Short mmCIF file of C-alpha atoms and ligand atoms in Angstrom, two decimals:
data_model
loop_
_atom_site.label_atom_id
_atom_site.label_comp_id
_atom_site.label_asym_id
_atom_site.label_seq_id
_atom_site.Cartn_x
_atom_site.Cartn_y
_atom_site.Cartn_z
CA MET A 1 17.56 -13.94 7.03
CA GLN A 2 16.18 -10.39 7.68
CA LEU A 3 12.78 -9.75 6.27
CA MET A 4 13.98 -7.10 3.83
CA ASP A 5 16.65 -9.39 2.38
CA LEU A 6 14.17 -12.36 2.19
CA LEU A 7 11.83 -9.97 0.19
CA LYS A 8 14.58 -8.82 -2.23
CA LYS A 9 15.60 -12.48 -2.88
CA ARG A 10 11.97 -13.48 -3.53
CA ILE A 11 11.68 -10.49 -5.94
CA GLU A 12 14.90 -11.50 -7.75
CA GLU A 13 13.90 -15.06 -7.92
CA ASP A 14 10.22 -14.72 -8.68
CA GLY A 15 9.61 -11.30 -10.14
CA THR A 16 9.31 -10.74 -13.80
CA VAL A 17 9.77 -7.32 -15.44
CA LEU A 18 7.02 -6.47 -18.02
CA PRO A 19 7.14 -3.72 -20.60
CA GLY A 20 6.23 -0.26 -19.17
CA ASN A 21 8.26 -0.57 -15.86
CA VAL A 22 5.68 -3.04 -14.45
CA LEU A 23 7.16 -5.77 -11.98
CA LYS A 24 4.89 -8.76 -12.02
CA VAL A 25 5.00 -10.66 -8.58
CA ASP A 26 1.77 -12.65 -8.94
CA ASN A 27 3.16 -15.86 -7.50
CA PHE A 28 3.51 -14.43 -4.00
CA LEU A 29 1.74 -11.04 -3.76
CA ASN A 30 -0.75 -10.23 -6.28
CA HIS A 31 -2.69 -13.34 -7.29
CA GLN A 32 -1.18 -16.47 -5.45
CA VAL A 33 -0.28 -15.09 -1.98
CA ASP A 34 2.57 -16.50 0.03
CA SER A 35 0.82 -16.42 3.48
CA LEU A 36 3.90 -17.06 5.43
CA LEU A 37 5.71 -14.30 3.77
CA MET A 38 2.83 -12.00 4.27
CA ASP A 39 2.89 -12.70 7.97
CA LYS A 40 6.48 -11.82 8.20
CA ILE A 41 5.84 -8.67 6.46
CA GLY A 42 2.88 -7.87 8.71
CA ALA A 43 5.15 -8.49 11.71
CA GLU A 44 7.85 -6.18 10.32
CA PHE A 45 5.37 -3.28 9.71
CA ALA A 46 4.01 -3.88 13.15
CA ARG A 47 7.50 -3.72 14.61
CA LEU A 48 8.29 -0.49 12.75
CA PHE A 49 5.04 1.23 13.96
CA LYS A 50 4.64 -0.38 17.33
CA ASP A 51 5.00 3.04 19.33
CA GLU A 52 2.59 4.96 17.20
CA LYS A 53 -0.58 4.06 19.01
CA ILE A 54 -2.21 2.93 15.79
CA THR A 55 -5.94 2.12 16.05
CA LYS A 56 -6.78 0.90 12.58
CA VAL A 57 -4.88 -0.25 9.40
CA VAL A 58 -6.27 1.12 6.14
CA THR A 59 -5.55 -0.10 2.61
CA VAL A 60 -7.39 -0.36 -0.73
CA GLU A 61 -9.02 -3.44 -2.16
CA SER A 62 -7.79 -5.82 -3.57
CA SER A 63 -4.06 -6.40 -3.41
CA GLY A 64 -3.28 -4.31 -0.42
CA ILE A 65 -5.67 -6.39 1.74
CA ALA A 66 -3.22 -9.32 2.29
CA PRO A 67 -0.14 -7.40 3.85
CA ALA A 68 -2.61 -4.93 5.47
CA LEU A 69 -4.52 -7.79 7.14
CA THR A 70 -1.13 -9.36 8.56
CA THR A 71 -0.11 -5.88 9.80
CA ALA A 72 -3.45 -5.49 11.64
CA ILE A 73 -3.17 -8.96 13.19
CA HIS A 74 0.32 -8.27 14.50
CA LEU A 75 -0.81 -4.75 15.80
CA GLY A 76 -4.00 -6.21 17.29
CA VAL A 77 -6.32 -3.62 15.49
CA PRO A 78 -8.99 -3.89 12.79
CA LEU A 79 -8.28 -3.61 9.08
CA ILE A 80 -10.35 -1.38 6.80
CA PHE A 81 -10.06 -1.67 3.03
CA ALA A 82 -11.39 1.08 0.99
CA ARG A 83 -13.72 -0.13 -1.61
CA LYS A 84 -13.46 0.81 -5.42
CA HIS A 85 -16.69 1.75 -7.07
CA LYS A 86 -18.17 3.75 -9.84
CA SER A 87 -18.80 7.33 -9.22
CA LEU A 88 -22.64 6.96 -9.49
CA THR A 89 -23.14 5.17 -6.34
CA LEU A 90 -24.99 6.88 -3.57
CA THR A 91 -22.31 8.36 -1.20
CA ASP A 92 -23.94 10.06 1.58
CA ASN A 93 -22.69 7.68 4.18
CA LEU A 94 -19.33 7.40 2.73
CA TYR A 95 -15.96 9.14 2.91
CA THR A 96 -14.94 9.15 -1.01
CA ALA A 97 -11.74 10.19 -2.98
CA SER A 98 -11.16 9.96 -6.57
CA VAL A 99 -8.05 7.84 -7.57
CA TYR A 100 -6.36 8.33 -11.00
CA SER A 101 -4.57 5.39 -12.38
CA TYR A 102 -1.74 6.46 -14.89
CA THR A 103 -1.46 2.86 -15.85
CA LYS A 104 -5.15 2.51 -16.86
CA GLN A 105 -5.85 6.10 -17.51
CA VAL A 106 -9.05 6.08 -15.64
CA SER A 107 -10.39 7.73 -12.43
CA ASN A 108 -12.06 5.53 -9.95
CA ASP A 109 -13.64 6.43 -6.51
CA ILE A 110 -12.54 4.71 -3.39
CA SER A 111 -14.65 4.89 -0.16
CA VAL A 112 -14.70 4.13 3.33
CA ASP A 113 -18.12 4.06 5.19
CA LYS A 114 -18.31 6.79 7.82
CA ARG A 115 -19.10 4.25 10.62
CA PHE A 116 -15.62 2.93 10.59
CA LEU A 117 -13.37 6.08 10.95
CA ASP A 118 -13.63 8.84 13.54
CA ALA A 119 -11.69 11.54 15.03
CA ASN A 120 -10.16 9.33 17.61
CA ASP A 121 -8.51 7.10 15.18
CA ARG A 122 -4.96 6.96 14.28
CA ILE A 123 -4.32 4.99 11.16
CA LEU A 124 -1.47 3.17 9.51
CA ILE A 125 -1.92 2.92 5.57
CA ILE A 126 -0.51 -0.12 4.04
CA ASP A 127 -0.26 -0.96 0.39
CA ASP A 128 1.37 -3.62 -1.79
CA PHE A 129 2.89 -1.21 -4.30
CA LEU A 130 3.92 2.42 -4.49
CA ALA A 131 4.16 3.70 -8.00
CA ASN A 132 2.67 7.09 -8.74
CA GLY A 133 1.22 7.24 -5.19
CA GLN A 134 -2.43 8.00 -6.31
CA ALA A 135 -4.00 5.28 -4.14
CA VAL A 136 -2.08 6.58 -0.99
CA LYS A 137 -3.13 10.16 -2.01
CA GLY A 138 -6.78 9.01 -2.14
CA LEU A 139 -6.50 7.46 1.25
CA LEU A 140 -4.93 10.58 2.64
CA GLU A 141 -7.83 12.62 1.36
CA ILE A 142 -10.15 10.05 3.03
CA ALA A 143 -8.16 10.52 6.37
CA LYS A 144 -8.63 14.19 6.19
CA LEU A 145 -12.44 13.99 5.53
CA ALA A 146 -12.74 11.55 8.34
CA ASN A 147 -10.48 13.95 10.70
CA VAL A 148 -8.20 10.99 11.65
CA SER A 149 -4.49 11.21 12.18
CA VAL A 150 -2.03 9.39 10.07
CA ALA A 151 0.78 7.62 11.79
CA GLY A 152 2.61 6.52 8.64
CA ILE A 153 2.59 4.61 5.40
CA GLY A 154 3.93 1.01 4.96
CA ILE A 155 4.80 -0.22 1.40
CA VAL A 156 5.72 -3.70 0.35
CA ILE A 157 7.32 -2.86 -2.94
CA GLU A 158 8.26 0.87 -3.80
CA LYS A 159 9.22 1.80 -7.24
CA SER A 160 11.26 4.71 -6.14
CA PHE A 161 11.80 6.07 -9.67
CA GLN A 162 8.10 6.87 -10.00
CA LYS A 163 6.18 9.83 -8.57
CA GLY A 164 4.85 8.41 -5.38
CA HIS A 165 8.03 8.36 -3.05
CA VAL A 166 8.57 12.21 -3.62
CA LEU A 167 4.85 12.86 -3.29
CA ILE A 168 4.76 11.16 0.19
CA GLU A 169 8.12 12.70 1.19
CA LYS A 170 6.67 16.21 0.47
CA SER A 171 3.53 15.48 2.70
CA GLY A 172 6.08 14.89 5.61
CA ILE A 173 4.33 11.72 6.56
CA ARG A 174 6.47 8.79 7.76
CA LEU A 175 7.03 6.20 4.91
CA GLU A 176 8.41 2.73 5.34
CA SER A 177 9.07 0.81 2.24
CA LEU A 178 10.42 -2.74 2.63
CA ALA A 179 11.90 -3.09 -0.84
CA ARG A 180 12.86 -0.15 -2.84
CA ILE A 181 13.36 -0.57 -6.66
CA ALA A 182 15.62 1.99 -8.32
CA SER A 183 15.21 0.86 -11.95
CA LEU A 184 13.27 -1.92 -13.98
CA SER A 185 15.33 -0.87 -17.14
CA ASP A 186 16.39 -3.57 -19.49
CA GLY A 187 14.22 -6.20 -17.85
CA LYS A 188 16.46 -6.02 -14.74
CA VAL A 189 15.49 -5.27 -11.14
CA THR A 190 17.88 -2.83 -9.56
CA PHE A 191 17.34 -2.10 -5.77
CA VAL A 192 18.05 1.29 -4.03
CA ASP A 193 21.76 1.19 -2.46
P1 G4P B 1 -0.33 4.43 -7.85
O1 G4P B 1 -0.50 5.77 -8.52
O2 G4P B 1 -1.53 4.17 -6.81
O3 G4P B 1 0.90 4.15 -7.08
O4 G4P B 1 -0.53 3.34 -8.96
P2 G4P B 1 -0.73 3.34 -10.51
O5 G4P B 1 -1.95 4.07 -10.88
O6 G4P B 1 0.56 3.74 -11.05
O7 G4P B 1 -1.05 1.87 -10.72
C1 G4P B 1 -2.27 1.23 -10.85
C2 G4P B 1 -2.24 -0.11 -10.25
O8 G4P B 1 -1.15 -0.89 -10.61
C3 G4P B 1 -2.30 -0.10 -8.70
O9 G4P B 1 -3.01 -1.36 -8.34
C4 G4P B 1 -0.85 -0.37 -8.29
O10 G4P B 1 -0.67 -1.00 -7.15
C5 G4P B 1 -0.49 -1.29 -9.42
N1 G4P B 1 1.03 -1.28 -9.77
C6 G4P B 1 1.71 -0.16 -10.10
N2 G4P B 1 2.94 -0.50 -10.52
C7 G4P B 1 2.97 -1.85 -10.40
C8 G4P B 1 4.07 -2.83 -10.71
O11 G4P B 1 5.06 -2.54 -11.00
N3 G4P B 1 3.61 -4.25 -10.58
C9 G4P B 1 2.45 -4.50 -9.98
N4 G4P B 1 2.29 -5.86 -9.94
N5 G4P B 1 1.50 -3.69 -9.76
C10 G4P B 1 1.78 -2.36 -9.97
P3 G4P B 1 -4.62 -1.30 -8.44
O12 G4P B 1 -5.13 -1.68 -9.76
O13 G4P B 1 -5.18 -0.03 -7.82
O14 G4P B 1 -4.91 -2.38 -7.37
P4 G4P B 1 -5.35 -3.89 -7.25
O15 G4P B 1 -6.74 -4.18 -7.76
O16 G4P B 1 -4.29 -4.62 -7.93
O17 G4P B 1 -5.13 -4.14 -5.93
NA1 NA B 2 -2.17 -3.86 -7.67
NA1 NA B 3 -2.60 -2.03 -4.02
#
């Protein structure tokens, strides 16, 4: 079975829809991690972006790390995960962006140490979910601060009905989402197409 179909099937079988348009997938992605599925996901992102001369894969801790790591392994490049922290920390040696969470209604800073990105880098951004796109927006801000080029964005599960998809589309950056969800209404997962 193709990876995208495998992932859809897994979402249908093991995903549960929670109030507020939230898809709970904590038995294979967000808490327990299906390592073999993650490996296949990494292989698929690596295949999609193989000609892009990527030097590093970048995500945000914590749930992005699993798919980002397998992607980095398949591309043969390092993984960087931006760290979340409170705004008070000393930030001289860090590239920092503020990320607003609609779900939690708080802003958090995410940062990457300046030692780990430079102008020769061409990065691939990977994340587990795309909802409002604020995490990706923060990573794009960091990419700009670090003067690196962005080859694309790979998302495991996109909630296409929220703001993130359009936000990235407007930026013109290549977006590859492995599963695209059109709706979570009435407790039911409906995929795009
Ligand atoms: P966004 O703008 O970055 O797209 O996310 P948003 O603020 O809407 O969501 C906040 C957090 O909730 C993010 O994780 C995001 O990945 C996650 N999220 C959004 N929608 C869903 C969903 O339907 N199901 C699940 N399981 N997660 C969702 P985070 O708190 O920043 O990261 P982490 O600590 O979990 O890695
Ligand atoms: Na998450
Ligand atoms: Na995430």
